[in-house]
CSV table of C-alpha atoms and ligand atoms in Angstrom, one decimal:
chain,number,residue,atom,x,y,z
A,147,MET,CA,-32.7,-53.5,-112.0
A,148,ILE,CA,-31.0,-56.5,-113.5
A,149,ARG,CA,-27.7,-56.1,-115.2
A,150,CYS,CA,-25.6,-58.6,-117.2
A,151,THR,CA,-22.0,-57.7,-117.7
A,152,ASN,CA,-19.7,-59.5,-120.0
A,153,VAL,CA,-21.6,-62.8,-119.5
A,154,THR,CA,-19.9,-65.7,-121.2
A,155,ARG,CA,-21.0,-69.4,-121.0
A,156,THR,CA,-18.9,-72.1,-122.6
A,157,PHE,CA,-20.1,-75.7,-122.7
A,158,ILE,CA,-17.6,-78.5,-122.9
A,159,SER,CA,-18.8,-81.7,-124.5
A,160,GLY,CA,-16.2,-84.3,-125.1
A,161,ASP,CA,-13.1,-82.5,-126.4
A,162,SER,CA,-15.1,-79.7,-128.2
A,163,GLU,CA,-16.1,-76.4,-126.8
A,164,VAL,CA,-19.4,-74.5,-127.6
A,165,ARG,CA,-19.4,-70.8,-126.7
A,166,ALA,CA,-23.2,-70.4,-126.1
A,167,LEU,CA,-22.7,-66.9,-125.0
A,168,GLN,CA,-19.9,-64.5,-125.4
A,169,ASP,CA,-19.5,-61.1,-123.5
A,170,VAL,CA,-23.2,-60.3,-123.5
A,171,SER,CA,-24.0,-57.1,-121.5
A,172,PHE,CA,-27.3,-55.3,-121.1
A,173,GLU,CA,-29.7,-54.0,-118.5
A,174,VAL,CA,-33.3,-54.7,-117.6
A,175,SER,CA,-35.1,-51.9,-115.9
A,176,ASP,CA,-37.8,-52.6,-113.4
A,177,GLY,CA,-41.4,-52.5,-114.9
A,178,THR,CA,-40.3,-53.2,-118.4
A,179,LEU,CA,-40.7,-55.9,-121.1
A,180,THR,CA,-37.5,-57.1,-122.6
A,181,VAL,CA,-37.5,-59.5,-125.6
A,182,LEU,CA,-34.6,-61.7,-126.3
A,183,LYS,CA,-34.6,-62.3,-130.1
A,184,GLY,CA,-32.6,-64.9,-132.1
A,185,ARG,CA,-32.7,-67.9,-134.2
A,186,SER,CA,-32.6,-71.3,-132.7
A,187,GLY,CA,-29.1,-72.0,-131.1
A,188,SER,CA,-28.4,-68.3,-130.7
A,189,GLY,CA,-28.2,-68.6,-126.9
A,190,LYS,CA,-31.6,-67.4,-125.6
A,191,THR,CA,-32.3,-70.3,-123.3
A,192,THR,CA,-28.7,-70.2,-122.0
A,193,LEU,CA,-29.1,-66.6,-121.2
A,194,ILE,CA,-32.5,-67.1,-119.5
A,195,ASN,CA,-31.1,-69.9,-117.4
A,196,LEU,CA,-28.2,-67.7,-116.3
A,197,MET,CA,-30.3,-64.7,-115.5
A,198,GLY,CA,-32.8,-67.0,-113.7
A,199,ALA,CA,-30.0,-68.5,-111.5
A,200,LEU,CA,-30.6,-72.0,-112.9
A,201,ASP,CA,-27.0,-72.0,-114.3
A,202,GLU,CA,-23.8,-70.1,-113.7
A,203,PRO,CA,-21.7,-68.2,-116.3
A,204,THR,CA,-18.2,-69.3,-117.2
A,205,SER,CA,-17.3,-65.6,-116.7
A,206,GLY,CA,-19.0,-62.3,-116.2
A,207,SER,CA,-21.6,-61.0,-113.6
A,208,ILE,CA,-25.4,-60.9,-113.3
A,209,PHE,CA,-26.5,-58.2,-110.8
A,210,TYR,CA,-29.9,-57.9,-109.2
A,211,ASP,CA,-29.5,-54.3,-108.0
A,212,SER,CA,-26.1,-54.4,-106.2
A,213,THR,CA,-26.0,-58.2,-105.6
A,214,ASP,CA,-24.0,-60.3,-108.1
A,215,ILE,CA,-26.0,-63.5,-108.1
A,216,THR,CA,-23.0,-65.5,-109.5
A,217,THR,CA,-21.4,-65.1,-106.1
A,218,LEU,CA,-24.4,-66.6,-104.2
A,219,ARG,CA,-24.2,-70.1,-102.6
A,220,ASP,CA,-26.8,-72.7,-103.4
A,221,THR,CA,-29.1,-71.7,-100.6
A,222,GLY,CA,-29.0,-68.1,-101.8
A,223,ARG,CA,-29.7,-69.1,-105.4
A,224,ASP,CA,-32.6,-71.4,-104.3
A,225,ARG,CA,-34.1,-68.6,-102.3
A,226,LEU,CA,-33.7,-66.1,-105.2
A,227,ARG,CA,-35.5,-68.4,-107.5
A,228,ARG,CA,-38.2,-69.2,-105.1
A,229,GLU,CA,-39.0,-65.7,-104.0
A,230,THR,CA,-37.8,-63.3,-106.7
A,231,ILE,CA,-38.3,-65.1,-110.0
A,232,GLY,CA,-41.2,-66.7,-111.9
A,233,PHE,CA,-40.6,-69.0,-114.8
A,234,MET,CA,-42.5,-70.0,-117.9
A,235,PHE,CA,-41.2,-72.4,-120.6
A,236,GLN,CA,-42.0,-73.3,-124.1
A,237,SER,CA,-44.0,-76.4,-123.4
A,238,VAL,CA,-46.7,-75.9,-121.0
A,239,ALA,CA,-45.9,-77.7,-117.8
A,240,LEU,CA,-49.3,-77.8,-116.0
A,241,VAL,CA,-50.1,-80.8,-113.8
A,242,SER,CA,-52.6,-82.7,-115.8
A,243,LEU,CA,-54.5,-84.1,-112.9
A,244,MET,CA,-55.1,-80.6,-111.4
A,245,SER,CA,-57.5,-78.0,-112.4
A,246,ALA,CA,-56.5,-74.6,-113.6
A,247,TYR,CA,-57.1,-73.3,-110.0
A,248,GLU,CA,-55.2,-76.1,-108.4
A,249,ASN,CA,-52.2,-75.6,-110.7
A,250,VAL,CA,-51.8,-72.0,-109.7
A,251,ASP,CA,-52.5,-72.9,-106.0
A,252,PHE,CA,-49.8,-75.5,-106.2
A,253,GLY,CA,-47.2,-73.0,-107.2
A,254,LEU,CA,-48.2,-70.9,-104.2
A,255,ARG,CA,-48.0,-73.8,-101.8
A,256,VAL,CA,-44.4,-74.6,-103.1
A,257,ALA,CA,-43.5,-71.0,-102.6
A,258,GLY,CA,-44.7,-71.3,-99.0
A,259,TYR,CA,-47.4,-68.7,-99.5
A,260,PRO,CA,-49.7,-68.3,-96.4
A,261,ARG,CA,-52.7,-70.5,-96.7
A,262,ALA,CA,-55.2,-67.7,-95.8
A,263,GLU,CA,-54.0,-65.6,-98.6
A,264,ARG,CA,-53.8,-68.2,-101.3
A,265,LYS,CA,-57.4,-68.4,-102.5
A,266,GLU,CA,-57.8,-64.7,-103.1
A,267,ARG,CA,-54.3,-64.6,-104.9
A,268,VAL,CA,-55.1,-67.6,-107.2
A,269,LEU,CA,-58.4,-66.0,-108.2
A,270,GLU,CA,-56.8,-62.7,-108.7
A,271,CYS,CA,-54.1,-64.2,-111.0
A,272,LEU,CA,-56.6,-66.2,-113.0
A,273,ARG,CA,-58.6,-63.0,-113.4
A,274,LEU,CA,-55.5,-61.1,-114.7
A,275,VAL,CA,-55.1,-63.7,-117.5
A,276,GLY,CA,-58.8,-63.6,-118.2
A,277,LEU,CA,-59.4,-67.2,-117.1
A,278,ALA,CA,-61.4,-66.9,-113.9
A,279,SER,CA,-64.4,-68.5,-115.5
A,280,ARG,CA,-62.4,-71.5,-116.4
A,281,MET,CA,-60.7,-72.1,-113.0
A,282,LYS,CA,-62.4,-75.6,-112.5
A,283,HIS,CA,-61.3,-76.8,-115.9
A,284,MET,CA,-58.6,-79.5,-116.3
A,285,PRO,CA,-55.6,-78.6,-118.6
A,286,GLN,CA,-56.8,-81.0,-121.3
A,287,GLU,CA,-60.1,-79.1,-121.4
A,288,LEU,CA,-58.3,-75.9,-122.3
A,289,SER,CA,-56.8,-74.8,-125.6
A,290,GLY,CA,-53.1,-74.3,-125.9
A,291,GLY,CA,-53.3,-70.6,-125.5
A,292,GLU,CA,-55.5,-71.0,-122.4
A,293,GLN,CA,-53.1,-73.5,-120.9
A,294,GLN,CA,-50.3,-71.0,-121.5
A,295,ARG,CA,-52.3,-68.4,-119.7
A,296,VAL,CA,-52.7,-70.7,-116.7
A,297,ALA,CA,-48.9,-71.0,-116.8
A,298,ILE,CA,-48.6,-67.3,-116.7
A,299,ALA,CA,-51.0,-67.1,-113.7
A,300,ARG,CA,-48.9,-69.7,-111.9
A,301,ALA,CA,-45.6,-67.8,-112.8
A,302,ILE,CA,-46.8,-64.6,-111.4
A,303,ALA,CA,-48.8,-65.9,-108.3
A,304,HIS,CA,-46.1,-65.5,-105.7
A,305,LYS,CA,-45.5,-61.9,-106.9
A,306,PRO,CA,-42.0,-62.4,-108.3
A,307,ARG,CA,-40.0,-59.4,-109.1
A,308,VAL,CA,-39.1,-60.8,-112.6
A,309,ILE,CA,-40.6,-63.3,-114.9
A,310,PHE,CA,-38.5,-65.2,-117.4
A,311,ALA,CA,-40.5,-66.7,-120.2
A,312,ASP,CA,-38.5,-68.9,-122.7
A,313,GLU,CA,-40.3,-69.0,-126.0
A,314,PRO,CA,-43.7,-69.2,-124.3
A,315,THR,CA,-45.5,-68.7,-127.6
A,316,ALA,CA,-43.5,-71.1,-129.7
A,317,GLU,CA,-46.1,-73.8,-129.8
A,318,LEU,CA,-49.1,-71.5,-130.4
A,319,ASP,CA,-50.6,-70.2,-133.7
A,320,SER,CA,-49.7,-66.7,-134.5
A,321,LYS,CA,-53.0,-65.2,-133.4
A,322,THR,CA,-52.9,-66.9,-130.0
A,323,ALA,CA,-49.2,-66.0,-129.7
A,324,LEU,CA,-50.0,-62.4,-130.0
A,325,ALA,CA,-52.8,-62.6,-127.5
A,326,VAL,CA,-50.4,-64.3,-124.9
A,327,ALA,CA,-47.8,-61.6,-125.6
A,328,GLY,CA,-50.5,-59.0,-125.1
A,329,ILE,CA,-51.1,-60.4,-121.6
A,330,PHE,CA,-47.4,-59.8,-120.9
A,331,ARG,CA,-47.6,-56.3,-122.1
A,332,ASP,CA,-50.7,-55.7,-119.8
A,333,LEU,CA,-48.9,-57.3,-116.8
A,334,VAL,CA,-46.0,-54.8,-117.3
A,335,ASP,CA,-48.3,-51.8,-117.9
A,336,LYS,CA,-50.9,-52.4,-115.3
A,337,GLU,CA,-49.2,-54.5,-112.6
A,338,HIS,CA,-45.6,-53.0,-113.0
A,339,MET,CA,-44.1,-56.4,-113.5
A,340,THR,CA,-40.7,-57.0,-115.1
A,341,ILE,CA,-40.7,-59.6,-117.8
A,342,VAL,CA,-37.9,-61.0,-120.0
A,343,MET,CA,-39.3,-63.2,-122.8
A,344,SER,CA,-37.3,-65.0,-125.6
A,345,THR,CA,-38.8,-65.5,-129.1
A,346,HIS,CA,-37.8,-66.1,-132.7
A,347,ASP,CA,-41.1,-64.7,-133.8
A,348,MET,CA,-40.5,-61.2,-135.3
A,349,SER,CA,-44.2,-60.2,-135.0
A,350,LEU,CA,-43.8,-60.1,-131.2
A,351,LEU,CA,-41.0,-57.5,-131.1
A,352,ASP,CA,-43.5,-54.5,-131.3
A,353,ILE,CA,-44.6,-55.1,-127.8
A,354,ALA,CA,-41.2,-54.9,-126.2
A,355,ASP,CA,-39.7,-51.9,-124.4
A,356,GLN,CA,-36.3,-53.3,-125.3
A,357,VAL,CA,-35.1,-55.9,-127.8
A,358,ILE,CA,-31.9,-57.8,-127.2
A,359,GLU,CA,-30.8,-59.6,-130.3
A,360,LEU,CA,-28.5,-62.6,-130.2
A,361,GLU,CA,-26.6,-64.4,-132.9
A,362,ASN,CA,-24.2,-67.3,-132.2
A,363,GLY,CA,-24.1,-66.2,-128.6
A,364,ILE,CA,-23.0,-62.6,-129.4
A,365,ARG,CA,-25.3,-59.6,-128.8
A,366,LEU,CA,-25.8,-57.7,-132.0
B,518,LIG,N1,-25.9,-78.2,-121.9
B,518,LIG,C1,-25.3,-77.9,-123.2
B,518,LIG,N2,-24.2,-78.6,-123.6
B,518,LIG,C2,-23.6,-78.3,-124.7
B,518,LIG,N3,-24.0,-77.3,-125.5
B,518,LIG,C3,-25.1,-76.6,-125.2
B,518,LIG,C4,-25.8,-76.9,-124.0
B,518,LIG,N4,-26.8,-76.1,-123.9
B,518,LIG,C5,-26.8,-75.3,-125.0
B,518,LIG,N5,-25.7,-75.7,-125.8
B,518,LIG,C6,-25.3,-75.1,-127.1
B,518,LIG,O1,-25.3,-73.7,-126.9
B,518,LIG,C7,-25.9,-72.9,-127.9
B,518,LIG,C8,-27.0,-72.1,-127.6
B,518,LIG,O2,-28.1,-72.9,-127.2
B,518,LIG,P1,-29.4,-72.3,-126.6
B,518,LIG,O3,-29.2,-71.3,-125.5
B,518,LIG,O4,-30.3,-73.4,-126.2
B,518,LIG,O5,-30.0,-71.4,-127.8
B,518,LIG,P2,-31.6,-71.0,-128.2
B,518,LIG,O6,-32.4,-71.1,-126.9
B,518,LIG,O7,-31.5,-69.6,-128.7
B,518,LIG,O8,-32.0,-72.0,-129.2
B,518,LIG,C9,-26.3,-74.0,-129.0
B,518,LIG,O9,-25.1,-74.2,-129.9
B,518,LIG,C10,-26.4,-75.2,-128.1
B,518,LIG,O10,-26.2,-76.4,-128.9
B,519,LIG,MG1,-34.1,-72.1,-126.5
């Protein structure tokens, strides 16, 4: 279980202060899909960066079970990110000179996954996102939705406890966006993954177990 309690993040730029998040509290149960909803500038990316240990709150706590990750040192945070978390961002960040297979494998190598187990895991993940037949294709030979599915395979490959996806469907047409969101739903239902996804697309809210709505950094 992941729990945010009174999370506040203030950015100082010049002599002005932006309160990107203010006193945000909620829980994410294991094996559920949480959608963070809100307009541009509402604080979604800030919240995902904090929950994913990429940034630290100005005040408040973020618990993974009983561990408050805001108290971890850099090495502890690095380890948490590497072993426990999978990330996906709005723009697909596949390596253009690597095939779909190599992109997923690369993630596993970075995570230090044993060589002997890599091949099977890469294929399993590409199968889970319905792309096993495209494993030799280069990113530019794949559609935007297919590239995002490779990015999902890469994010889940090291079996993270939680996946944070920041507007993963923002650059897709609405039909493809629904299909990608459907893969998240399946991963939660069939693989018992825990996923936190942000979106400003209202049509994706139906698939969520929980919707957290933000407006100007405040949870509604
Ligand atoms: N590094 C930063 N420095 C200053 N302000 C920031 C920074 N990151 C985000 N903000 C501000 O915090 C608010 C929330 O931003 P963000 O979390 O990116 O929203 P969203 O992802 O919902 O579009 C915005 O007003 C944004 O301008
Ligand atoms: Mg954002």
